[in-house]
Short mmCIF file of N, CA, C and O in Angstrom, two decimals:
data_model
loop_
_atom_site.label_atom_id
_atom_site.label_comp_id
_atom_site.label_asym_id
_atom_site.label_seq_id
_atom_site.Cartn_x
_atom_site.Cartn_y
_atom_site.Cartn_z
N PRO A 625 8.57 -0.75 12.27
CA PRO A 625 8.21 0.21 12.67
C PRO A 625 7.27 0.23 13.35
O PRO A 625 6.23 -0.50 12.84
N SER A 626 7.11 1.30 14.31
CA SER A 626 5.53 1.22 14.71
C SER A 626 4.26 1.57 14.02
O SER A 626 4.32 2.53 12.81
N PRO A 627 3.37 0.98 14.10
CA PRO A 627 2.24 1.65 13.21
C PRO A 627 1.26 2.63 13.67
O PRO A 627 0.19 2.72 13.14
N ALA A 628 1.72 3.05 15.07
CA ALA A 628 0.64 4.30 15.68
C ALA A 628 0.73 5.10 14.50
O ALA A 628 -0.55 5.91 14.93
N PRO A 629 1.55 5.83 13.94
CA PRO A 629 0.82 7.08 12.83
C PRO A 629 0.08 6.62 12.10
O PRO A 629 -1.03 7.40 11.55
N ALA A 630 0.14 5.26 11.49
CA ALA A 630 -0.97 5.06 10.53
C ALA A 630 -2.04 4.94 11.04
O ALA A 630 -3.04 5.40 10.63
N LEU A 631 -1.98 4.26 12.51
CA LEU A 631 -3.22 4.26 13.05
C LEU A 631 -3.99 5.23 13.49
O LEU A 631 -5.30 5.73 13.80
N LEU A 632 -3.23 6.51 13.94
CA LEU A 632 -3.38 7.64 14.46
C LEU A 632 -4.20 8.29 13.41
O LEU A 632 -5.39 9.09 13.49
N ALA A 633 -3.70 8.16 12.21
CA ALA A 633 -4.16 8.97 11.06
C ALA A 633 -5.86 8.68 10.72
O ALA A 633 -6.30 9.33 10.36
N LEU A 634 -5.62 7.21 10.49
CA LEU A 634 -7.03 6.74 10.34
C LEU A 634 -7.78 6.93 11.37
O LEU A 634 -9.34 7.00 11.02
N GLN A 635 -7.71 6.87 12.57
CA GLN A 635 -8.65 7.45 14.02
C GLN A 635 -8.81 8.38 13.53
O GLN A 635 -10.28 9.03 13.72
N GLN A 636 -8.34 9.75 13.17
CA GLN A 636 -8.41 10.89 13.19
C GLN A 636 -9.48 11.34 11.55
O GLN A 636 -10.28 12.15 11.90
N LEU A 637 -9.19 10.21 10.92
CA LEU A 637 -10.26 10.06 9.97
C LEU A 637 -11.48 9.47 9.95
O LEU A 637 -12.23 9.75 9.05
N GLY A 638 -11.62 8.76 11.00
CA GLY A 638 -12.53 7.97 11.03
C GLY A 638 -12.96 6.83 10.20
O GLY A 638 -14.20 6.63 9.93
N ILE A 639 -11.49 6.41 10.20
CA ILE A 639 -11.55 5.11 9.20
C ILE A 639 -10.91 3.67 10.16
O ILE A 639 -10.09 4.06 10.79
N GLU A 640 -11.70 2.70 9.81
CA GLU A 640 -11.40 1.51 10.66
C GLU A 640 -10.22 0.79 9.83
O GLU A 640 -10.35 0.85 8.33
N PRO A 641 -9.21 0.73 10.33
CA PRO A 641 -8.00 -0.16 9.79
C PRO A 641 -8.50 -1.37 9.60
O PRO A 641 -9.36 -2.26 10.13
N GLY A 642 -7.56 -2.04 8.35
CA GLY A 642 -8.21 -3.06 7.53
C GLY A 642 -7.53 -3.55 6.55
O GLY A 642 -6.95 -2.42 6.12
N PRO A 643 -7.89 -4.62 5.66
CA PRO A 643 -7.20 -5.00 4.52
C PRO A 643 -7.96 -4.05 3.33
O PRO A 643 -7.11 -4.20 2.32
N ASP A 644 -8.55 -3.56 3.76
CA ASP A 644 -9.42 -2.70 2.52
C ASP A 644 -8.33 -1.46 2.37
O ASP A 644 -8.86 -0.85 1.57
N ILE A 645 -7.86 -1.10 3.25
CA ILE A 645 -7.02 0.13 3.46
C ILE A 645 -5.76 -0.25 2.88
O ILE A 645 -5.01 -0.86 3.47
N TRP A 646 -5.35 0.72 1.62
CA TRP A 646 -4.15 0.43 1.27
C TRP A 646 -3.18 1.61 1.74
O TRP A 646 -3.30 2.71 2.40
N PHE A 647 -1.86 1.33 2.09
CA PHE A 647 -0.53 1.62 2.39
C PHE A 647 0.32 1.73 1.43
O PHE A 647 0.69 0.95 1.35
N VAL A 648 0.32 2.89 1.00
CA VAL A 648 1.35 3.11 -0.12
C VAL A 648 2.74 4.01 0.20
O VAL A 648 2.87 5.11 0.98
N GLY A 649 3.86 3.11 0.23
CA GLY A 649 4.98 3.37 0.52
C GLY A 649 6.27 2.89 -0.39
O GLY A 649 5.42 2.42 -1.49
N ASP A 650 7.35 3.64 -0.36
CA ASP A 650 8.32 3.45 -1.07
C ASP A 650 10.00 2.61 -0.11
O ASP A 650 10.95 2.46 -0.77
N THR A 651 9.46 1.94 0.69
CA THR A 651 10.64 1.70 1.77
C THR A 651 10.12 0.41 2.41
O THR A 651 8.86 -0.11 2.13
N HIS A 652 10.94 -0.46 2.85
CA HIS A 652 10.93 -1.63 3.90
C HIS A 652 10.23 -1.09 5.27
O HIS A 652 9.26 -1.93 5.36
N GLY A 653 10.64 -0.27 5.27
CA GLY A 653 9.94 0.16 6.67
C GLY A 653 8.16 0.46 6.37
O GLY A 653 7.25 0.11 7.19
N ASP A 654 7.87 1.39 5.64
CA ASP A 654 6.56 1.50 5.14
C ASP A 654 5.86 0.38 4.96
O ASP A 654 4.74 0.06 5.46
N VAL A 655 6.49 -0.63 4.37
CA VAL A 655 5.73 -2.33 4.12
C VAL A 655 5.33 -2.97 5.44
O VAL A 655 4.14 -3.28 5.93
N GLN A 656 6.70 -2.86 6.14
CA GLN A 656 6.41 -3.13 7.73
C GLN A 656 5.75 -2.71 8.32
O GLN A 656 4.33 -3.08 9.18
N CYS A 657 5.20 -0.98 8.32
CA CYS A 657 4.32 -0.48 9.05
C CYS A 657 3.20 -1.04 8.86
O CYS A 657 1.98 -1.08 9.44
N ALA A 658 2.74 -1.00 7.30
CA ALA A 658 1.42 -1.50 6.80
C ALA A 658 0.84 -3.16 7.42
O ALA A 658 -0.23 -3.04 7.69
N LEU A 659 1.97 -3.88 7.30
CA LEU A 659 1.64 -5.04 7.65
C LEU A 659 1.21 -4.89 9.36
O LEU A 659 0.24 -5.70 10.11
N ALA A 660 1.91 -4.24 10.33
CA ALA A 660 1.78 -4.06 11.44
C ALA A 660 0.26 -3.33 12.29
O ALA A 660 -0.09 -3.70 12.85
N ALA A 661 -0.01 -2.55 11.05
CA ALA A 661 -1.62 -2.22 11.31
C ALA A 661 -2.72 -2.73 10.73
O ALA A 661 -3.68 -2.42 11.39
N GLY A 662 -2.09 -4.13 10.27
CA GLY A 662 -3.35 -4.64 9.38
C GLY A 662 -3.62 -3.98 8.27
O GLY A 662 -4.87 -4.51 7.65
N LEU A 663 -2.96 -3.11 7.46
CA LEU A 663 -3.62 -2.87 6.24
C LEU A 663 -2.69 -3.47 5.08
O LEU A 663 -1.95 -4.25 5.40
N THR A 664 -3.23 -3.28 3.66
CA THR A 664 -2.77 -3.78 2.81
C THR A 664 -1.60 -2.69 2.15
O THR A 664 -1.90 -1.60 1.60
N PRO A 665 -0.17 -3.42 2.16
CA PRO A 665 1.05 -2.68 1.89
C PRO A 665 1.13 -2.50 0.29
O PRO A 665 0.92 -3.78 -0.58
N ILE A 666 1.23 -1.41 -0.34
CA ILE A 666 1.82 -1.21 -1.91
C ILE A 666 2.97 -0.60 -1.83
O ILE A 666 3.21 0.57 -1.52
N LEU A 667 3.72 -1.01 -2.39
CA LEU A 667 5.05 -0.89 -2.73
C LEU A 667 5.66 0.42 -4.23
O LEU A 667 4.99 -0.51 -4.99
N VAL A 668 5.87 0.99 -3.84
CA VAL A 668 6.14 1.83 -5.12
C VAL A 668 7.80 2.49 -5.29
O VAL A 668 8.12 3.17 -4.59
N THR A 669 8.63 1.24 -6.07
CA THR A 669 9.83 1.78 -6.27
C THR A 669 10.60 0.91 -7.46
O THR A 669 9.93 -0.08 -7.90
N THR A 670 11.80 1.68 -7.85
CA THR A 670 12.20 0.98 -8.86
C THR A 670 13.41 -0.03 -8.46
O THR A 670 14.14 -0.04 -9.19
N HIS A 671 13.80 0.36 -7.21
CA HIS A 671 14.86 -0.05 -6.42
C HIS A 671 14.99 -1.72 -6.30
O HIS A 671 13.66 -2.00 -6.15
N SER A 672 16.04 -2.21 -6.07
CA SER A 672 15.77 -3.81 -5.77
C SER A 672 15.20 -3.65 -4.10
O SER A 672 15.18 -2.65 -3.75
N TYR A 673 14.51 -4.91 -3.70
CA TYR A 673 13.68 -5.05 -2.77
C TYR A 673 13.82 -6.20 -2.32
O TYR A 673 13.68 -7.11 -2.77
N ALA A 674 14.12 -6.58 -0.93
CA ALA A 674 14.25 -7.65 0.05
C ALA A 674 13.64 -7.99 1.04
O ALA A 674 14.04 -8.53 2.20
N GLY A 675 12.82 -6.93 1.54
CA GLY A 675 11.92 -7.02 2.86
C GLY A 675 10.60 -8.22 2.77
O GLY A 675 10.72 -8.56 1.97
N PRO A 676 9.69 -7.65 3.95
CA PRO A 676 8.48 -8.33 3.59
C PRO A 676 7.79 -8.34 2.33
O PRO A 676 7.97 -7.11 1.87
N ALA A 677 7.04 -8.96 1.84
CA ALA A 677 6.42 -9.24 0.37
C ALA A 677 5.22 -7.91 0.79
O ALA A 677 4.39 -8.18 1.40
N PRO A 678 5.06 -7.26 0.08
CA PRO A 678 3.82 -6.29 -0.21
C PRO A 678 2.86 -7.05 -1.22
O PRO A 678 3.00 -8.03 -1.48
N ALA A 679 1.63 -6.41 -0.76
CA ALA A 679 0.36 -6.97 -1.71
C ALA A 679 0.61 -6.78 -3.04
O ALA A 679 0.42 -7.77 -3.93
N PHE A 680 1.22 -5.53 -3.20
CA PHE A 680 1.72 -5.37 -4.92
C PHE A 680 2.63 -4.30 -5.07
O PHE A 680 2.84 -3.61 -3.99
N ARG A 681 3.36 -4.37 -6.28
CA ARG A 681 4.70 -3.58 -6.42
C ARG A 681 4.27 -2.60 -7.50
O ARG A 681 4.13 -3.33 -8.66
N PHE A 682 4.67 -1.68 -7.28
CA PHE A 682 4.61 -0.89 -8.81
C PHE A 682 5.90 -0.30 -8.96
O PHE A 682 6.32 0.35 -8.25
N ASN A 683 6.14 0.16 -10.26
CA ASN A 683 7.26 1.19 -10.73
C ASN A 683 7.07 2.50 -10.34
O ASN A 683 8.35 3.39 -9.91
N SER A 684 6.05 2.97 -10.31
CA SER A 684 5.90 4.33 -10.58
C SER A 684 4.37 4.65 -9.70
O SER A 684 3.66 3.94 -9.89
N LEU A 685 3.85 5.75 -9.41
CA LEU A 685 2.58 6.08 -8.68
C LEU A 685 1.80 6.42 -9.82
O LEU A 685 0.49 5.66 -9.99
N ILE A 686 2.38 6.73 -10.90
CA ILE A 686 1.40 6.34 -12.45
C ILE A 686 1.33 5.14 -12.76
O ILE A 686 -0.11 4.53 -12.78
N ASP A 687 2.01 4.30 -12.45
CA ASP A 687 1.84 2.57 -12.88
C ASP A 687 0.23 2.01 -12.09
O ASP A 687 -0.26 1.62 -12.21
N LEU A 688 0.75 2.73 -10.62
CA LEU A 688 -0.52 2.02 -9.51
C LEU A 688 -1.98 2.89 -9.99
O LEU A 688 -2.85 2.28 -10.18
N VAL A 689 -1.57 3.75 -10.26
CA VAL A 689 -3.19 4.53 -10.56
C VAL A 689 -3.59 4.06 -11.81
O VAL A 689 -5.03 3.61 -11.97
N SER A 690 -2.80 3.70 -12.95
CA SER A 690 -3.33 3.08 -14.18
C SER A 690 -3.69 1.69 -13.91
O SER A 690 -4.76 1.53 -14.66
N ALA A 691 -2.99 0.86 -12.94
CA ALA A 691 -3.62 -0.26 -12.66
C ALA A 691 -5.04 -0.48 -12.12
O ALA A 691 -5.76 -0.99 -12.32
N TYR A 692 -4.88 0.79 -10.83
CA TYR A 692 -6.31 0.67 -10.39
C TYR A 692 -7.64 1.23 -11.22
O TYR A 692 -8.67 0.97 -11.28
N HIS A 693 -7.34 2.36 -12.33
CA HIS A 693 -8.45 2.42 -13.22
C HIS A 693 -8.83 1.53 -13.92
O HIS A 693 -9.55 1.46 -14.23
N ALA A 694 -7.56 0.43 -14.44
CA ALA A 694 -7.65 -0.75 -15.41
C ALA A 694 -8.62 -1.76 -14.77
O ALA A 694 -9.49 -2.23 -15.60
N SER A 695 -8.47 -1.93 -13.45
CA SER A 695 -9.51 -2.72 -12.76
C SER A 695 -10.93 -2.21 -12.55
O SER A 695 -11.07 -1.03 -12.50
N ASN A 696 -11.98 -3.04 -12.61
CA ASN A 696 -13.11 -2.67 -12.26
C ASN A 696 -13.62 -3.19 -10.59
O ASN A 696 -14.78 -3.73 -10.66
N THR A 697 -12.61 -3.35 -9.98
CA THR A 697 -13.02 -3.61 -8.59
C THR A 697 -12.70 -2.43 -7.71
O THR A 697 -12.33 -1.36 -7.82
N GLU A 698 -13.42 -2.83 -6.70
CA GLU A 698 -13.17 -2.04 -5.26
C GLU A 698 -12.12 -2.15 -4.29
O GLU A 698 -12.16 -1.37 -3.30
N THR A 699 -11.57 -3.53 -4.37
CA THR A 699 -10.59 -3.98 -3.77
C THR A 699 -9.15 -3.94 -4.44
O THR A 699 -9.22 -4.08 -5.66
N PRO A 700 -7.71 -4.23 -3.75
CA PRO A 700 -6.76 -4.54 -4.22
C PRO A 700 -6.80 -5.92 -5.22
O PRO A 700 -5.88 -6.39 -4.96
N GLY A 701 -7.51 -5.88 -6.18
CA GLY A 701 -7.76 -7.27 -6.98
C GLY A 701 -6.86 -6.62 -8.41
O GLY A 701 -7.32 -7.19 -9.38
N ILE A 702 -6.30 -5.81 -8.37
CA ILE A 702 -5.37 -5.55 -9.78
C ILE A 702 -3.77 -6.48 -9.47
O ILE A 702 -3.66 -6.82 -8.92
N ALA A 703 -3.50 -6.69 -10.79
CA ALA A 703 -2.10 -7.32 -10.83
C ALA A 703 -1.13 -6.45 -11.10
O ALA A 703 -1.14 -5.23 -11.31
N ALA A 704 -0.09 -6.92 -10.18
CA ALA A 704 1.06 -5.97 -9.56
C ALA A 704 1.86 -6.22 -11.07
O ALA A 704 1.76 -7.14 -11.70
N THR A 705 2.84 -5.13 -11.29
CA THR A 705 3.91 -5.36 -12.26
C THR A 705 5.41 -4.96 -11.40
O THR A 705 5.10 -4.33 -10.57
N ALA A 706 5.90 -6.19 -11.74
CA ALA A 706 7.15 -6.57 -11.07
C ALA A 706 8.35 -5.35 -11.46
O ALA A 706 8.38 -4.90 -12.22
#
């Protein structure tokens, strides 16, 4: 997938792309887009997944938000739940 939509959105928001930006998605294409744009891919799914490795994987957005709040970091230094 093309990273163009993600990069355009960041540009319009005045945000520089990079690994500090999380791209949260639920498909193989989302992870590929994040990687192509130089962003950190976060996968949220309960289904089997055999695509490129995301930085973190969660079963739900609630799990992601809970892990984020439980961490005391400003970067994706949270432990992923498989």
